[in-house]
Coordinates of C-alpha atoms in Angstrom, one line a residue:
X1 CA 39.3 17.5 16.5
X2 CA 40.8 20.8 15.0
X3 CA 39.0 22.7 13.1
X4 CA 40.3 22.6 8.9
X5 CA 41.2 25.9 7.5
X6 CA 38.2 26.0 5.6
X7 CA 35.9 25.4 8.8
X8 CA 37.5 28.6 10.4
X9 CA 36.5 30.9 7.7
X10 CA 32.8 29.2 8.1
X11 CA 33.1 29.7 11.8
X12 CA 34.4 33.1 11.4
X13 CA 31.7 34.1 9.3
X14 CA 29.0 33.0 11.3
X15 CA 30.3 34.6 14.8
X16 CA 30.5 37.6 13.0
X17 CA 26.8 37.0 11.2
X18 CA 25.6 36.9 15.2
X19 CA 27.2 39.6 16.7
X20 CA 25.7 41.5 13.8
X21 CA 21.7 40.5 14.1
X22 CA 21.9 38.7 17.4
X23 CA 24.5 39.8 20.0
X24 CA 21.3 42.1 22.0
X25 CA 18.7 39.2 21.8
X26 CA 17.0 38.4 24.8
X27 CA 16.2 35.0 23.9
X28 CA 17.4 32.5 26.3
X29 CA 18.9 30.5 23.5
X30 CA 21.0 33.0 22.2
X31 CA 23.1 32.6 25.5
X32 CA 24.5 29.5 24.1
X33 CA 25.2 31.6 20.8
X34 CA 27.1 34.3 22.9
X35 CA 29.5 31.7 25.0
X36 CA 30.2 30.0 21.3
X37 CA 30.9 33.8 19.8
X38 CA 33.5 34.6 23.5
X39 CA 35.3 31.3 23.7
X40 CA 35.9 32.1 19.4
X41 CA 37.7 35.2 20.8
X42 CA 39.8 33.7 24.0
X43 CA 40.4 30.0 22.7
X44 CA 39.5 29.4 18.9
X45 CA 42.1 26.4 19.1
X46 CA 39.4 24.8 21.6
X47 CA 36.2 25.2 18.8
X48 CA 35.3 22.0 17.0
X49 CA 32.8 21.4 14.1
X50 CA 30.3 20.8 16.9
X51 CA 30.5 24.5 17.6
X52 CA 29.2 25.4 14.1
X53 CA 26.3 23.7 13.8
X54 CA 25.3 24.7 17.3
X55 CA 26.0 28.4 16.5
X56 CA 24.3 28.0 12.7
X57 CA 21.1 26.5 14.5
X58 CA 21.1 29.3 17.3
X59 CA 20.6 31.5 14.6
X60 CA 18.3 29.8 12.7
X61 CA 16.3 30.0 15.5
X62 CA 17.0 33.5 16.6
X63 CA 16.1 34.7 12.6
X64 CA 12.3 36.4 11.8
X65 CA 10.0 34.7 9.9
X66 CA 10.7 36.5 6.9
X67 CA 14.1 36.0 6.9
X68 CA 13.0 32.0 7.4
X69 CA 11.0 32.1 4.5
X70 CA 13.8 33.7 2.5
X71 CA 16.1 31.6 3.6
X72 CA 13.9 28.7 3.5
X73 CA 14.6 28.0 -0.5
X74 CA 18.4 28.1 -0.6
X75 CA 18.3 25.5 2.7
X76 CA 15.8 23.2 0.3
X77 CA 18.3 23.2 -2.9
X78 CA 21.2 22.5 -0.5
X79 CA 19.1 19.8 1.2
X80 CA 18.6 18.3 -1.9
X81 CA 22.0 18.3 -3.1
X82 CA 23.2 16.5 -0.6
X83 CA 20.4 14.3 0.3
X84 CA 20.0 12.7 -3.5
X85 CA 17.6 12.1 -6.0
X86 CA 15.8 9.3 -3.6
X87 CA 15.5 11.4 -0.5
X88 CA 14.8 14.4 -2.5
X89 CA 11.5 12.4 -4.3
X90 CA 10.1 11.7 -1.0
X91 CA 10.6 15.3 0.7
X92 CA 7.2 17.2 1.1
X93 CA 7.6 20.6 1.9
X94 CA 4.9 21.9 4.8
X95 CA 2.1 23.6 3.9
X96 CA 2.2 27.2 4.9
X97 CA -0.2 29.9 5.4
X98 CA 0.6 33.6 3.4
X99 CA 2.8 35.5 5.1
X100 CA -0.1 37.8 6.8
X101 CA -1.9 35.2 8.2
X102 CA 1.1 33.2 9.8
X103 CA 0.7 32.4 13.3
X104 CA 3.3 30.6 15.9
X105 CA 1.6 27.1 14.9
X106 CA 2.8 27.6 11.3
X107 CA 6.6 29.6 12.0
X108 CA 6.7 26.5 14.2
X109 CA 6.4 24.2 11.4
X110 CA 8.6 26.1 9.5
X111 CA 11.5 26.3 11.6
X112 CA 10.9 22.8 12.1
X113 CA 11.4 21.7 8.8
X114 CA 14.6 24.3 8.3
X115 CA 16.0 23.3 11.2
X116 CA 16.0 19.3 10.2
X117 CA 17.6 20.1 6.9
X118 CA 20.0 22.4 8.4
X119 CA 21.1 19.5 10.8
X120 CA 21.2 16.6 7.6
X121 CA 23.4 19.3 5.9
X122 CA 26.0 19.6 8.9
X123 CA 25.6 16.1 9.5
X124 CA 27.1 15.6 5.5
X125 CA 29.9 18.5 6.3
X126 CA 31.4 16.2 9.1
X127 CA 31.2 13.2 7.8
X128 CA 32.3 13.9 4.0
X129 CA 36.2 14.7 4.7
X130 CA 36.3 11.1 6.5
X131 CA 34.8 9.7 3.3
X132 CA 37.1 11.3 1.0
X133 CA 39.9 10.4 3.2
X134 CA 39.1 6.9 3.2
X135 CA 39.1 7.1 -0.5
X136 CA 42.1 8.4 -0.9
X137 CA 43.6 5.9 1.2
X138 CA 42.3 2.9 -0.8
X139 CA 43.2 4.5 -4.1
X140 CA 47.1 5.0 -2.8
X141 CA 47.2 1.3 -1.6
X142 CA 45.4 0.1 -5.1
X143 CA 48.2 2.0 -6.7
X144 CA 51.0 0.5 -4.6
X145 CA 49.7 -2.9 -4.8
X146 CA 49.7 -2.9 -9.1
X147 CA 52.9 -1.3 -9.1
X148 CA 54.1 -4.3 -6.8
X149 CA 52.4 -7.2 -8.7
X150 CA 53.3 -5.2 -11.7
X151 CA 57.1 -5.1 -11.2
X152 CA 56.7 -9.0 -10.3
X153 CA 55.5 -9.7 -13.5
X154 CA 57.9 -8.0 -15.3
X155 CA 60.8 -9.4 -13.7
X156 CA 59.9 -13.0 -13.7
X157 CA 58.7 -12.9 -17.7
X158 CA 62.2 -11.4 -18.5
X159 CA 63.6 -13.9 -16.4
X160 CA 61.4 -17.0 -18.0
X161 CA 62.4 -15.7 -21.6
X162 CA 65.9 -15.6 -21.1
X163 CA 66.2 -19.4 -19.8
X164 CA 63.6 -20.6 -22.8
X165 CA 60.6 -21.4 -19.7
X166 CA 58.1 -19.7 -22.2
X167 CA 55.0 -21.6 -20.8
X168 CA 55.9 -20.2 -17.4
X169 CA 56.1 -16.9 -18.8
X170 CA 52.9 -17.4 -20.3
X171 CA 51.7 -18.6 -16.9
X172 CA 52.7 -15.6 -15.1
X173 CA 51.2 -13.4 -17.6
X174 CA 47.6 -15.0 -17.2
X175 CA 47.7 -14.7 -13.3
X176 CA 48.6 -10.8 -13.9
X177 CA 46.0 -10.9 -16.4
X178 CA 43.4 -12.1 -13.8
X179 CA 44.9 -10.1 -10.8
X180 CA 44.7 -6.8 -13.1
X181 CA 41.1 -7.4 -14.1
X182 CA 39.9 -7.7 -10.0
X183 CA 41.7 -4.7 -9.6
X184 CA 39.6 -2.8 -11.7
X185 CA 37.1 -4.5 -11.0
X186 CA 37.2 -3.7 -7.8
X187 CA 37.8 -0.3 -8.3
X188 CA 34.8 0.1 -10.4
X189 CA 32.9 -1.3 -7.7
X190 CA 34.6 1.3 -5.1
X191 CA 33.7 4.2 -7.4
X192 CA 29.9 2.8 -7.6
X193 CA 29.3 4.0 -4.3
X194 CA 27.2 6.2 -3.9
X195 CA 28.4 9.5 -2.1
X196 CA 24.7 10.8 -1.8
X197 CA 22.0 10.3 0.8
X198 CA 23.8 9.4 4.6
X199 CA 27.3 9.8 4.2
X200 CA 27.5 7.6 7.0
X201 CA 26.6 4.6 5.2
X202 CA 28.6 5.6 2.7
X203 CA 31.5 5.1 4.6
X204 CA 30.6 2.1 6.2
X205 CA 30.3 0.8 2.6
X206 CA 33.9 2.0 1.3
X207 CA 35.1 0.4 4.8
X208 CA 33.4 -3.0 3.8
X209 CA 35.1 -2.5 0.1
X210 CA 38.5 -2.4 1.4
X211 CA 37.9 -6.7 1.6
X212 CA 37.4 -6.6 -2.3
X213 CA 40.9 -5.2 -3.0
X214 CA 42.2 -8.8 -1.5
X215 CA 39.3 -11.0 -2.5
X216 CA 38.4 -9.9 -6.3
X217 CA 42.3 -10.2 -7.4
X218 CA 42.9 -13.3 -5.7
X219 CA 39.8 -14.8 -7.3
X220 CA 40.9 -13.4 -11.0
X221 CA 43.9 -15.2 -10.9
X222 CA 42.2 -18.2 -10.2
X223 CA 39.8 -18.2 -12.8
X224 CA 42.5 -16.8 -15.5
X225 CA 44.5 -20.1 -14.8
X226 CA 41.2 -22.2 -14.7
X227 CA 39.9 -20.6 -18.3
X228 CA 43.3 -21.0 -19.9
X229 CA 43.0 -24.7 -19.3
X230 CA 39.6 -24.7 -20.3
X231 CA 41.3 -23.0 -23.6
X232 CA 44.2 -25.6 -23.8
X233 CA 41.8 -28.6 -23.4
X234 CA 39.2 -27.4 -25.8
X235 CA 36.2 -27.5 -23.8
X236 CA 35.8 -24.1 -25.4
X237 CA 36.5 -23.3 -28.9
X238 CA 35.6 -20.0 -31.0
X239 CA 36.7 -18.4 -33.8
X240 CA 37.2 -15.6 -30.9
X241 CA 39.4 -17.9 -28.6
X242 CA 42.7 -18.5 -29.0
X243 CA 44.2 -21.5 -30.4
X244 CA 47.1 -24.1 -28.5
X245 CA 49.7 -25.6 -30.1
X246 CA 53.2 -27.6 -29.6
X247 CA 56.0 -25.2 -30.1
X248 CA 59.4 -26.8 -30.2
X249 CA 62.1 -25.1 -28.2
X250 CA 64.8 -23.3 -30.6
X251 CA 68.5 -23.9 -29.5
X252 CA 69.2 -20.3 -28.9
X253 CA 67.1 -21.0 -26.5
X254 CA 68.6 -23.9 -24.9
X255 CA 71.8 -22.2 -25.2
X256 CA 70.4 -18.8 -23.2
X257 CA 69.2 -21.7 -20.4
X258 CA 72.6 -22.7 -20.2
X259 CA 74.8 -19.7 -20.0
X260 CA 72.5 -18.9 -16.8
X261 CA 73.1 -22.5 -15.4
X262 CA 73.0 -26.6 -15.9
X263 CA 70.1 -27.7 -16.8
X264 CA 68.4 -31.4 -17.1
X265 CA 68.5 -33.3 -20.9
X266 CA 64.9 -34.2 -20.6
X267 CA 64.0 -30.1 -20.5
X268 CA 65.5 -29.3 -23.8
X269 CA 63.3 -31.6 -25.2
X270 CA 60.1 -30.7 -23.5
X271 CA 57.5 -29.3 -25.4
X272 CA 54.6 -27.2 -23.5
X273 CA 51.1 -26.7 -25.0
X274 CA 51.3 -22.6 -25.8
X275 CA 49.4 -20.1 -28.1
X276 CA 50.1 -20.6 -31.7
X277 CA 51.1 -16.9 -32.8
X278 CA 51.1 -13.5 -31.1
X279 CA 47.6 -13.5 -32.1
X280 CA 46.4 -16.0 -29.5
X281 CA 48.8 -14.9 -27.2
X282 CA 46.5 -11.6 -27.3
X283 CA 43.5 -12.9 -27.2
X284 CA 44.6 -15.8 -24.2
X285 CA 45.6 -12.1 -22.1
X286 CA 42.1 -10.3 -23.3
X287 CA 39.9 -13.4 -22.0
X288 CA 42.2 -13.4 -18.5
X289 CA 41.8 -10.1 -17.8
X290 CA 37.9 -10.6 -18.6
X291 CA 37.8 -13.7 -16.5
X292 CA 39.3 -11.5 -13.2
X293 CA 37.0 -8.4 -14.9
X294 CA 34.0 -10.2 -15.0
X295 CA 33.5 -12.5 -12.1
X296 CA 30.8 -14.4 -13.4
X297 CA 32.0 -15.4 -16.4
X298 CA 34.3 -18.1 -15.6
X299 CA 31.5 -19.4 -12.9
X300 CA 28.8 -19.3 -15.5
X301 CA 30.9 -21.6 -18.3
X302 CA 32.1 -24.1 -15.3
X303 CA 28.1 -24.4 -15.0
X304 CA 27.2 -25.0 -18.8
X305 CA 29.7 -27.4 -18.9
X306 CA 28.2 -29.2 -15.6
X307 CA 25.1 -29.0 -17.2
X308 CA 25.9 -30.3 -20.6
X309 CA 27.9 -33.7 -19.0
X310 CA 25.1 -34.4 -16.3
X311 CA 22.8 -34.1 -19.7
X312 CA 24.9 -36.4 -21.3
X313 CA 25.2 -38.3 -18.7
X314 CA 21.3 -38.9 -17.7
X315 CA 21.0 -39.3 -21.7
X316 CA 19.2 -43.5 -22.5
X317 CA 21.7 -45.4 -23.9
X318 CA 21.8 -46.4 -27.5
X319 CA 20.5 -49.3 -29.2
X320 CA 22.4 -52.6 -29.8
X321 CA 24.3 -52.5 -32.8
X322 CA 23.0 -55.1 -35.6
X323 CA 25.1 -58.7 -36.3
X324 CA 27.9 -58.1 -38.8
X325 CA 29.3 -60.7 -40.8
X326 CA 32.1 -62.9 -39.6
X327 CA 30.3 -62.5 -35.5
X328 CA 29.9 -65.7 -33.9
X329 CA 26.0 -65.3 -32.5
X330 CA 25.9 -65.5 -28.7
X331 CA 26.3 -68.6 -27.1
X332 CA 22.6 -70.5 -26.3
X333 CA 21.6 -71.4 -23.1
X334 CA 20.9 -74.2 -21.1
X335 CA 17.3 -75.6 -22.0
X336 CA 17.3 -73.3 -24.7
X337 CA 15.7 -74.6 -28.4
X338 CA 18.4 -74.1 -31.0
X339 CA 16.7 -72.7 -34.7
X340 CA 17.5 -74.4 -37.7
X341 CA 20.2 -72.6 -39.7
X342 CA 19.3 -71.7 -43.2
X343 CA 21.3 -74.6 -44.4
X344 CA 18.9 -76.9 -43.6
X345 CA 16.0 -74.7 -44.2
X346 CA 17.0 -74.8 -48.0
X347 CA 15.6 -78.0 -49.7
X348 CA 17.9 -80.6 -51.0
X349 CA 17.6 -81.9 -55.1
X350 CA 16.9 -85.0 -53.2
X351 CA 13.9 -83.4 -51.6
X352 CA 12.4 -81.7 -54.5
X353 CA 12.3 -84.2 -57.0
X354 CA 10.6 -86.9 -54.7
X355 CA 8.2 -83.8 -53.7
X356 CA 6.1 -84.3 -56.7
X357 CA 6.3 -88.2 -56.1
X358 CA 4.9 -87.5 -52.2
X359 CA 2.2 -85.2 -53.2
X360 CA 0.9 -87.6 -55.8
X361 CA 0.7 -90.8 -53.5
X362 CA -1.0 -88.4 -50.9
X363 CA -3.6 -87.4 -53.8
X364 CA -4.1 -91.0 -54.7

């Protein structure tokens, strides 16, 4: 891969960095560092980024222990740059002797630990201009695809308007609703990424989030179309919500419809359940664009209404009602006893006056 402009001057900089301080060394690793420095000169078309971070570790290796140690603190705030706040809480630095009692055991260590931080640093050079362009790439087909679904909407609502199909306008408008609330959802999500830490992952994670560009709008549409029924039914109602009503359709209307072409009797009649004012209309576009926004919201009322009708459903049923006036009672059955009715459990004038009569002879 060719090197970026920006990666030449780094390149350039650090050829001439070792032909300054390490051109004469004898160490057998600074061979390496001296074919990097000659094929800079006779083919710098050939270099890639790989040539850098050899070349920068060469002479990290190649560099004195005081010029580790100095160098040893801006390699640590780079390191923790890149790395994030989570890598950067579990770093531990080594523990190193003064500089008068260092041996090889401790430079060792030292160059060690440089040398690891060096390589996540390079390792977050190549792989961030992948990232970005990845980004980039998703944010330019974002951009086309509102535009698109934009100029769709607009075109069929000035179509539906002219030819009095308001409810269809009003359709169309809830699905954009919907669509546009995944879409920045979606986007939100993309940007929640987090560009610290492996930049590999990173980019396996913005690859993955390409799916929710397709996904999250489709499913906003779906649940803007679902919650405006859920609106027009009244299985929700708020002071917040808007309100449905009957609208008739006006004749300049029916006339507009039929300037563009015939249409049937029965549709200049037909009446369509639509926001009452421009009110509603707002607040039916607000709660789409929240249903695609917010995924769960639309899930999470289709569940309290599931759990309100198995409640009601699992609910004892109620008592009888009691016997009103002018209901037959039910029918007896066979073998059954029939009661005496209160007619004949009321005494005739017969039977009271020869009561006294009766309870004499029985005295007597």
């Amino acid at each position: 891969m060719a090197l970026q402009e920006y990666e030449k001057r780094l390149l350039e900089f650090l050829v001439a960095e070792f032909e300054a301080c390490h051109i004469d060394s004898d160490d057998p690793i600074a061979k390496t560092g001296k074919e990097i420095v000659q094929l800079y000169k006779d083919q710098p078309d050939s270099l890639s980024r790989s040539h850098i971070f050899k070349l920068d570790m060469i002479m990290l290796h190649l560099q004195p222990t005081e010029r580790l140690l100095q160098r040893a603190d801006t390699l640590r705030l780079k390191y923790m740059e890149f790395a994030g706040a989570k890598m950067a809480a579990v770093y531990r630095p080594p523990q190193l002797p003064p500089l008068d009692q260092f041996n090889d055991a401790a430079r060792r260590l030292l160059l060690a630990d440089l040398q690891n931080m060096l390589q996540f640093i390079h390792w977050s050079y190549f792989f961030t201009p992948i990232r970005e362009g990845i980004w980039n790439s998703i944010v330019r087909w974002a951009a086309g695809a509102m535009a698109f679904y934009t100029s769709i909407w607009l075109a069929g609502c000035w179509f539906f308007l002219q030819i009095g199909r308001n409810f269809y306008a009003t359709l169309l408008t809830v699905v954009y609703a919907g669509v546009m609330g995944g879409f920045i959802s979606s986007q939100r999500r993309m940007q929640m990424i987090p560009i610290e830490g492996d930049p590999l992952a990173s980019i396996y994670a913005l690859e993955n989030g390409r799916n929710f560009y397709w996904l999250a709008p489709l499913m906003g549409a779906v649940f803007a179309v679902v919650l405006m029924l859920m609106f027009q039914s009244g299985v929700i109602e708020s002071s917040v919500f808007p309100k449905f009503g009957t609208p008739e359709i006006s004749d300049s209307q029916v006339a507009a419809a039929e300037s563009i072409g015939p249409i049937p009797a029965a549709s200049k009649t037909q009446k369509f359940v639509l926001p009452v004012n421009s009110t509603d209309d707002a607040l039916l576009f607000l709660w789409c664009f929240l249903a695609g926004f917010a995924e769960r919201f639309v899930p999470d009322a289709l569940e309290r209404l599931i759990s309100r009708t198995d409640a009601f459903s699992k609910a004892p049923p109620p008592p009888p009602a009691a016997r009103t006036e002018g209901v037959a009672p039910p029918s007896k059955g066979v073998g059954e006893l029939a009661a005496p009715s209160d007619d004949a459990k009321q005494p005739t004038p017969a039977d009271s006056q020869s009561e006294p009569k009766d309870r004499s002879m029985i005295q007597s």
